[in-house]
């Protein structure tokens, strides 16, 4: 029962954050919800083993979530449609339009670059932890992170002064 | 030196802005209510645990019955009858099984088919790998989504060959989306299976990736990695144990499928009663 209570406390504390990460990766709230539930289910099944390890369960959950998401999209052959055009924007960058632009620009990035940016700059992980979670080298994380930020800046164009001042 | 410091400050500033801007955007959205996602996950998790426990018990019973038959045969000579060699003792399917045979042409009995379990997929994959010791066996089963679609079963194996130890992952499922298969990267084999081979030099997990889509919609993916399983801290370097041709032969082998018979499931559960998951 203690394990059950521990899991419930962990899941209730982390579900919103997990779903946010999933949404930022897939831009689909329903898929994000499904993947979060799948992740928590796997966490529940593996909970006795996870808690025996001296690692942060959320780190494990995030890894399961990202892998589930990448696997899901891999097997679906990605419903994602890559485009080099951003949604039309009004000439006057009002506040709402600027806020929408960053999410849209993020969605233009390749999946892995998006994951790197989110882990590094949204989740605030070190280069090393990001590399471990994604199974890539630290140099890849560094170069792709810089490149992805540069792509974001170029997508955002003039708005970058507002967003990345 | 001042340039480096300036650059670091700029990056830190960008990170802060990125987070705050993204946070603002998320706050402005109206996500659907989270609902009792924790309760639902716990409930599904409990069901999974129960199923695993039941499978283990059923599998053990089947295995015991098999042993009893095997032992009973040669010993019951008084009756003068000879029990034929059990199917369990039949030779394993060869790794040279015709890769281009029609999908689902594996010699499966005409029992009802159910979605394949991790243990059954593992039992199907292991005999098809190059000779060598296997370890770090693990399996994941992603249950269907809220629309009842896209269940996925996957397994992970580390194989030690004379060349070194490497990791192989195999995924099966029946996605509801067609395979993204550009003509330049994709081919169709004699059995009508679409085959795509990818190499991601900067992603050790997906060093070699073979994706196959069969005419019946079954998707199989084989990953031959240049690193080993995540041990909680890192992915140690590994050896790529499958050549492209071997990875294609494995992914197109009709013995790798997304379904099984209940008896196959029970036998596999007895053989691999407590597979860990992998992340």
Coordinates of C-alpha atoms in Angstrom, one line a residue:
Chain A
X1 CA 0.0 0.0 0.0
X2 CA 2.9 2.3 0.7
X3 CA 4.2 1.8 -2.8
X4 CA 0.8 2.5 -4.2
X5 CA 0.6 5.7 -2.3
X6 CA 4.1 6.7 -3.4
X7 CA 3.2 6.1 -7.0
X8 CA 0.0 8.1 -6.7
X9 CA 1.8 11.0 -5.1
X10 CA 4.5 10.9 -7.8
X11 CA 1.9 10.6 -10.7
X12 CA -0.4 13.4 -9.3
X13 CA 2.6 15.6 -9.0
X14 CA 4.1 14.9 -12.4
X15 CA 1.1 14.2 -14.7
X16 CA 0.5 17.8 -15.8
X17 CA 4.2 18.4 -16.5
X18 CA 4.5 15.1 -18.5
X19 CA 1.4 16.1 -20.5
X20 CA 2.9 19.5 -21.2
X21 CA 6.1 17.9 -22.5
X22 CA 4.1 15.5 -24.7
X23 CA 2.0 18.3 -26.0
X24 CA 5.0 20.5 -26.9
X25 CA 6.4 17.5 -28.8
X26 CA 3.2 16.5 -30.7
X27 CA 0.9 19.5 -30.5
X28 CA -2.1 17.2 -29.9
X29 CA -3.7 17.3 -26.5
X30 CA -5.5 14.0 -27.0
X31 CA -2.3 12.2 -28.1
X32 CA -0.5 13.9 -25.2
X33 CA -3.1 12.7 -22.8
X34 CA -2.9 9.1 -24.2
X35 CA 0.9 9.1 -24.0
X36 CA 0.9 10.5 -20.5
X37 CA -1.4 7.8 -19.4
X38 CA 0.6 5.1 -21.1
X39 CA 3.7 6.4 -19.5
X40 CA 2.1 6.4 -16.0
X41 CA 0.8 2.9 -16.6
X42 CA 4.3 1.7 -17.4
X43 CA 5.6 3.6 -14.4
X44 CA 3.0 1.8 -12.2
X45 CA 3.9 -1.6 -13.5
X46 CA 7.6 -1.0 -13.0
X47 CA 7.3 1.1 -9.8
X48 CA 8.7 -1.4 -7.4
X49 CA 11.8 -1.8 -9.6
X50 CA 12.1 2.0 -10.2
X51 CA 12.0 2.8 -6.5
X52 CA 14.8 0.3 -5.8
X53 CA 17.1 2.4 -8.1
X54 CA 18.7 5.5 -6.8
X55 CA 17.4 7.6 -9.7
X56 CA 14.8 10.3 -10.0
X57 CA 11.5 8.6 -11.1
X58 CA 10.6 11.7 -13.2
X59 CA 13.8 11.3 -15.2
X60 CA 12.7 7.7 -16.0
X61 CA 9.2 8.8 -16.8
X62 CA 10.4 11.5 -19.2
X63 CA 12.5 9.0 -21.0
X64 CA 9.6 6.5 -21.2
X65 CA 7.4 9.3 -22.5
X66 CA 9.8 10.6 -25.1
X67 CA 10.5 7.0 -26.3
X68 CA 6.8 6.2 -26.4
X69 CA 6.2 9.4 -28.4
X70 CA 9.1 8.8 -30.8
X71 CA 8.0 5.1 -31.2
X72 CA 4.4 6.1 -31.7
X73 CA 5.3 8.6 -34.4
X74 CA 7.7 6.2 -36.0
X75 CA 5.1 3.5 -36.3
X76 CA 2.5 5.9 -37.5
X77 CA 5.1 7.0 -40.0
X78 CA 4.5 10.5 -38.6
X79 CA 1.3 12.2 -39.3
X80 CA 3.4 15.3 -39.0
X81 CA 3.6 17.3 -42.2
X82 CA 6.8 19.3 -42.5
X83 CA 6.4 22.6 -44.3
X84 CA 8.7 25.5 -44.9
X85 CA 5.9 28.0 -44.4
X86 CA 4.7 29.4 -41.2
X87 CA 1.1 30.3 -40.6
X88 CA 0.3 33.7 -42.0
X89 CA 0.9 36.5 -39.6
X90 CA -0.6 40.0 -39.4
X91 CA 1.8 42.9 -40.3
X92 CA 1.4 44.3 -36.8
X93 CA 2.9 41.9 -34.3
X94 CA 0.3 42.1 -31.6
X95 CA 1.0 40.2 -28.4
X96 CA -1.2 37.2 -29.2
X97 CA 0.4 36.7 -32.6
X98 CA 3.9 36.8 -31.1
X99 CA 2.9 34.2 -28.4
X100 CA 1.5 31.9 -31.1
X101 CA 4.6 32.2 -33.2
X102 CA 7.0 30.6 -30.8
X103 CA 4.9 27.4 -30.6
X104 CA 4.5 27.3 -34.3
X105 CA 8.1 27.9 -34.9
X106 CA 9.0 25.1 -32.5
X107 CA 6.7 22.8 -34.4
X108 CA 8.7 23.4 -37.6
X109 CA 11.8 21.8 -36.0
X110 CA 12.7 18.1 -36.6
X111 CA 11.5 16.0 -33.7
X112 CA 14.8 15.4 -32.2
X113 CA 15.8 19.0 -32.3
X114 CA 12.6 19.9 -30.7
X115 CA 13.2 17.3 -28.0
X116 CA 16.7 18.7 -27.4
X117 CA 15.5 22.3 -27.1
X118 CA 12.7 21.2 -24.7
X119 CA 14.9 19.2 -22.5
X120 CA 17.7 21.8 -22.5
X121 CA 15.7 25.0 -22.3
X122 CA 12.2 24.0 -21.0
X123 CA 13.2 21.3 -18.6
X124 CA 16.5 22.9 -17.9
X125 CA 18.6 19.7 -18.2
X126 CA 22.3 19.7 -18.7
X127 CA 23.9 18.7 -22.0
X128 CA 24.9 15.4 -20.4
X129 CA 21.5 14.5 -19.1
X130 CA 19.8 15.5 -22.4
X131 CA 22.3 13.3 -24.3
X132 CA 21.6 10.4 -22.0
X133 CA 17.8 10.7 -22.3
X134 CA 17.9 10.9 -26.0
X135 CA 20.7 8.4 -26.5
X136 CA 22.9 10.8 -28.5
X137 CA 26.3 12.2 -27.9
X138 CA 26.9 15.4 -25.9
X139 CA 28.4 17.1 -29.0
X140 CA 25.2 16.3 -30.9
X141 CA 23.2 18.0 -28.2
X142 CA 25.4 21.0 -28.2
X143 CA 25.5 21.5 -31.9
X144 CA 21.9 20.7 -32.5
X145 CA 20.8 22.9 -29.7
X146 CA 22.6 25.9 -31.1
X147 CA 21.4 25.1 -34.6
X148 CA 17.8 24.7 -33.5
X149 CA 17.9 28.0 -31.7
X150 CA 19.3 29.6 -34.8
X151 CA 16.5 28.1 -36.9
X152 CA 13.9 29.3 -34.4
X153 CA 15.4 32.8 -34.6
X154 CA 15.3 32.7 -38.4
X155 CA 11.7 31.4 -38.4
X156 CA 10.6 34.1 -36.0
X157 CA 12.3 36.8 -38.1
X158 CA 11.7 40.3 -36.7
X159 CA 9.7 38.9 -33.8
X160 CA 12.9 37.5 -32.3
X161 CA 13.7 40.9 -30.9
X162 CA 10.5 40.6 -28.9
X163 CA 11.0 37.0 -27.9
X164 CA 14.8 36.7 -27.5
X165 CA 15.7 40.2 -26.4
Chain B
X1 CA 37.5 35.4 -22.9
X2 CA 35.1 38.3 -22.8
X3 CA 33.6 37.0 -26.0
X4 CA 33.0 33.6 -24.5
X5 CA 31.4 35.2 -21.4
X6 CA 29.2 37.4 -23.6
X7 CA 28.1 34.4 -25.6
X8 CA 27.3 32.4 -22.4
X9 CA 25.2 35.3 -21.1
X10 CA 23.4 35.6 -24.4
X11 CA 22.5 31.9 -24.3
X12 CA 21.4 32.0 -20.7
X13 CA 19.2 35.0 -21.6
X14 CA 17.7 33.2 -24.6
X15 CA 17.0 30.1 -22.4
X16 CA 15.2 32.2 -19.9
X17 CA 13.2 34.0 -22.6
X18 CA 12.4 30.7 -24.3
X19 CA 11.0 29.2 -21.1
X20 CA 9.0 32.3 -20.1
X21 CA 7.6 32.8 -23.6
X22 CA 6.7 29.1 -24.0
X23 CA 5.2 29.2 -20.5
X24 CA 3.1 32.2 -21.5
X25 CA 1.9 30.4 -24.6
X26 CA 0.9 27.3 -22.7
X27 CA -1.0 29.3 -20.1
X28 CA -2.9 31.0 -22.9
X29 CA -4.0 27.6 -24.3
X30 CA -7.0 25.7 -23.0
X31 CA -6.0 22.1 -22.6
X32 CA -8.7 19.5 -22.0
X33 CA -9.1 18.6 -18.4
X34 CA -6.6 16.1 -17.1
X35 CA -9.3 14.0 -15.5
X36 CA -8.5 11.0 -13.4
X37 CA -5.5 10.1 -15.5
X38 CA -3.6 8.8 -12.4
X39 CA -6.5 6.5 -11.4
X40 CA -6.9 5.2 -14.9
X41 CA -3.1 4.6 -15.2
X42 CA -3.1 2.8 -11.9
X43 CA -6.1 0.7 -12.9
X44 CA -4.5 -0.3 -16.2
X45 CA -1.2 -1.0 -14.5
X46 CA -2.9 -3.3 -12.0
X47 CA -4.6 -5.1 -14.8
X48 CA -1.3 -5.5 -16.6
X49 CA 0.3 -6.9 -13.5
X50 CA -2.6 -9.3 -13.0
X51 CA -2.4 -10.4 -16.6
X52 CA 1.3 -11.0 -16.3
X53 CA 0.8 -13.0 -13.1
X54 CA -2.0 -15.1 -14.7
X55 CA 0.1 -15.6 -17.8
X56 CA 3.0 -16.8 -15.7
X57 CA 0.8 -19.3 -13.8
X58 CA -0.9 -20.5 -17.0
X59 CA 2.4 -20.7 -18.8
X60 CA 3.9 -22.6 -15.9
X61 CA 1.1 -25.1 -16.0
X62 CA 1.5 -25.6 -19.7
X63 CA 5.2 -26.1 -19.2
X64 CA 4.6 -28.6 -16.4
X65 CA 2.2 -30.5 -18.6
X66 CA 4.7 -30.5 -21.4
X67 CA 7.4 -31.9 -19.1
X68 CA 5.0 -34.5 -17.8
X69 CA 4.3 -35.6 -21.4
X70 CA 7.9 -35.7 -22.2
X71 CA 8.8 -37.7 -19.1
X72 CA 5.7 -40.0 -19.4
X73 CA 6.6 -41.1 -22.9
X74 CA 9.8 -42.9 -22.6
X75 CA 8.9 -44.2 -19.1
X76 CA 5.6 -45.7 -20.0
X77 CA 7.1 -48.5 -21.9
X78 CA 4.9 -51.1 -20.1
X79 CA 2.0 -50.1 -22.4
X80 CA 4.3 -50.5 -25.4
X81 CA 3.3 -47.0 -26.7
X82 CA 5.8 -44.4 -27.7
X83 CA 4.9 -40.7 -27.3
X84 CA 6.0 -38.7 -30.2
X85 CA 8.6 -36.0 -29.6
X86 CA 6.8 -32.9 -28.4
X87 CA 6.6 -29.9 -30.6
X88 CA 8.6 -28.2 -27.9
X89 CA 11.5 -30.2 -28.9
X90 CA 11.1 -29.4 -32.6
X91 CA 14.0 -27.4 -34.1
X92 CA 13.6 -23.7 -33.9
X93 CA 12.8 -21.8 -37.1
X94 CA 16.0 -21.1 -38.9
X95 CA 17.4 -17.6 -39.3
X96 CA 17.5 -18.4 -42.9
X97 CA 13.7 -18.5 -43.1
X98 CA 12.7 -17.1 -46.5
X99 CA 12.6 -13.4 -45.9
X100 CA 10.3 -12.7 -48.9
X101 CA 7.6 -15.3 -48.0
X102 CA 4.1 -13.9 -47.8
X103 CA 3.4 -12.2 -44.5
X104 CA 1.6 -14.3 -41.9
X105 CA 2.7 -17.4 -43.7
X106 CA 4.4 -18.7 -40.6
X107 CA 3.2 -22.2 -39.7
X108 CA 0.8 -21.0 -37.0
X109 CA -2.1 -23.2 -36.0
X110 CA -5.5 -22.0 -37.0
X111 CA -6.4 -20.6 -33.5
X112 CA -7.8 -17.2 -32.9
X113 CA -5.2 -14.5 -33.0
X114 CA -4.7 -12.0 -30.3
X115 CA -2.2 -9.0 -30.2
X116 CA 1.3 -10.3 -29.6
X117 CA 2.8 -10.0 -26.2
X118 CA 6.3 -8.9 -25.5
X119 CA 7.3 -12.4 -24.4
X120 CA 5.9 -13.9 -27.6
X121 CA 7.6 -11.3 -29.8
X122 CA 10.9 -12.0 -28.0
X123 CA 10.4 -15.8 -28.5
X124 CA 10.0 -15.1 -32.2
X125 CA 12.9 -12.8 -32.5
X126 CA 15.6 -14.6 -30.5
X127 CA 16.0 -17.6 -32.9
X128 CA 16.4 -15.3 -35.8
X129 CA 19.3 -13.3 -34.4
X130 CA 23.0 -14.1 -35.2
X131 CA 24.5 -16.7 -33.0
X132 CA 25.7 -15.4 -29.7
X133 CA 24.8 -15.0 -26.0
X134 CA 21.8 -12.8 -25.4
X135 CA 21.1 -10.6 -22.4
X136 CA 19.2 -7.5 -21.2
X137 CA 16.0 -8.9 -22.5
X138 CA 13.1 -6.4 -22.2
X139 CA 9.8 -5.7 -23.7
X140 CA 7.2 -2.9 -23.9
X141 CA 3.6 -3.2 -24.7
X142 CA 1.8 0.0 -25.6
X143 CA -1.9 -0.5 -25.2
X144 CA -4.3 0.8 -27.9
X145 CA -5.0 4.6 -27.8
X146 CA -8.3 6.0 -26.8
X147 CA -9.6 5.2 -30.2
X148 CA -8.6 1.5 -29.8
X149 CA -5.9 1.9 -32.4
X150 CA -2.1 1.8 -32.6
X151 CA -1.1 -0.8 -30.1
X152 CA 2.6 -1.5 -30.2
X153 CA 4.7 -4.3 -28.9
X154 CA 8.5 -4.0 -28.8
X155 CA 11.5 -6.0 -27.5
X156 CA 15.1 -5.2 -26.7
X157 CA 17.9 -7.7 -26.8
X158 CA 21.7 -7.4 -26.3
X159 CA 23.6 -9.9 -28.4
X160 CA 27.2 -10.8 -27.8
X161 CA 28.9 -12.0 -30.9
X162 CA 32.7 -12.6 -31.5
X163 CA 32.8 -9.0 -32.8
X164 CA 31.3 -7.5 -29.6
X165 CA 28.0 -6.8 -27.9
X166 CA 25.3 -4.9 -29.5
X167 CA 21.7 -4.0 -29.0
X168 CA 18.7 -4.9 -31.2
X169 CA 15.2 -3.6 -30.8
X170 CA 12.2 -4.9 -32.7
X171 CA 8.8 -3.1 -32.9
X172 CA 5.5 -4.5 -34.3
X173 CA 2.1 -2.9 -34.6
X174 CA -0.6 -2.0 -37.0
X175 CA -0.7 1.7 -37.3
X176 CA -3.7 3.5 -38.8
X177 CA -1.5 5.7 -40.9
X178 CA 0.2 4.7 -44.2
X179 CA 3.9 4.4 -44.1
X180 CA 5.9 7.4 -45.2
X181 CA 7.8 5.9 -48.0
X182 CA 9.5 8.2 -50.4
X183 CA 10.4 6.5 -53.7
X184 CA 14.1 7.4 -53.3
X185 CA 14.4 5.6 -49.9
X186 CA 11.8 2.9 -50.2
X187 CA 11.5 -0.4 -52.1
X188 CA 8.9 -3.1 -52.4
X189 CA 9.9 -6.7 -52.1
X190 CA 8.5 -9.8 -53.9
X191 CA 5.9 -10.3 -51.1
X192 CA 4.6 -6.7 -51.6
X193 CA 6.3 -5.4 -48.4
X194 CA 7.5 -1.9 -48.4
X195 CA 11.0 -1.7 -47.0
X196 CA 13.0 1.3 -45.9
X197 CA 16.5 1.3 -44.6
X198 CA 17.8 4.3 -42.6
X199 CA 21.1 5.1 -41.0
X200 CA 21.3 7.8 -38.4
X201 CA 25.0 8.2 -37.7
X202 CA 24.4 10.6 -34.9
X203 CA 21.8 8.5 -33.1
X204 CA 23.3 5.4 -31.6
X205 CA 20.0 3.8 -30.9
X206 CA 18.8 4.1 -34.5
X207 CA 22.2 3.5 -36.1
X208 CA 20.5 1.1 -38.5
X209 CA 16.8 1.3 -38.9
X210 CA 14.7 -1.0 -41.1
X211 CA 11.0 -0.2 -41.4
X212 CA 8.7 -2.6 -43.1
X213 CA 5.0 -2.3 -43.9
X214 CA 3.2 -5.4 -45.1
X215 CA 0.2 -5.6 -47.4
X216 CA -2.0 -6.4 -44.4
X217 CA -0.9 -3.2 -42.7
X218 CA 1.4 -4.8 -40.1
X219 CA 4.4 -2.6 -39.4
X220 CA 7.7 -4.0 -38.2
X221 CA 10.8 -2.0 -37.4
X222 CA 14.2 -3.3 -36.5
X223 CA 16.8 -1.1 -34.9
X224 CA 20.4 -2.3 -34.7
X225 CA 22.2 0.1 -32.4
X226 CA 25.7 1.2 -31.9
X227 CA 25.2 1.6 -28.2
X228 CA 23.8 -0.6 -25.4
X229 CA 20.7 -0.2 -23.3
X230 CA 20.4 2.8 -21.0
X231 CA 21.7 1.6 -17.6
X232 CA 20.2 4.5 -15.6
X233 CA 23.1 6.7 -16.3
X234 CA 24.2 6.3 -19.9
X235 CA 24.2 4.2 -23.1
X236 CA 27.6 2.5 -23.3
X237 CA 29.1 2.1 -26.7
X238 CA 28.2 -1.2 -28.5
X239 CA 28.8 -3.1 -31.7
X240 CA 26.3 -3.1 -34.6
X241 CA 25.5 -6.8 -34.6
X242 CA 23.2 -6.9 -37.7
X243 CA 24.3 -6.0 -41.2
X244 CA 21.8 -4.2 -43.3
X245 CA 20.9 -7.4 -45.1
X246 CA 20.4 -9.2 -41.7
X247 CA 18.2 -6.4 -40.4
X248 CA 16.1 -6.5 -43.5
X249 CA 15.8 -10.3 -43.4
X250 CA 14.7 -10.0 -39.7
X251 CA 12.1 -7.2 -40.3
X252 CA 10.6 -9.0 -43.4
X253 CA 10.6 -12.4 -41.8
X254 CA 6.9 -13.6 -41.6
X255 CA 7.6 -15.1 -38.2
X256 CA 7.8 -11.6 -36.8
X257 CA 4.2 -10.5 -36.6
X258 CA 1.9 -8.4 -34.5
X259 CA -0.4 -11.3 -33.4
X260 CA -0.1 -14.7 -31.8
X261 CA -2.3 -17.5 -30.6
X262 CA -3.2 -17.7 -26.9
X263 CA -1.2 -20.9 -26.6
X264 CA 1.9 -19.2 -28.1
X265 CA 1.3 -16.4 -25.6
X266 CA 1.1 -18.8 -22.7
X267 CA 4.2 -20.7 -23.8
X268 CA 6.2 -17.5 -24.2
X269 CA 5.0 -16.2 -20.9
X270 CA 6.2 -19.3 -19.2
X271 CA 9.6 -18.9 -20.9
X272 CA 9.9 -15.2 -20.1
X273 CA 7.6 -14.6 -17.1
X274 CA 8.9 -11.3 -15.9
X275 CA 10.4 -9.2 -18.6
X276 CA 11.4 -5.7 -17.6
X277 CA 10.3 -2.7 -19.7
X278 CA 12.8 -0.5 -21.5
X279 CA 12.9 3.2 -21.9

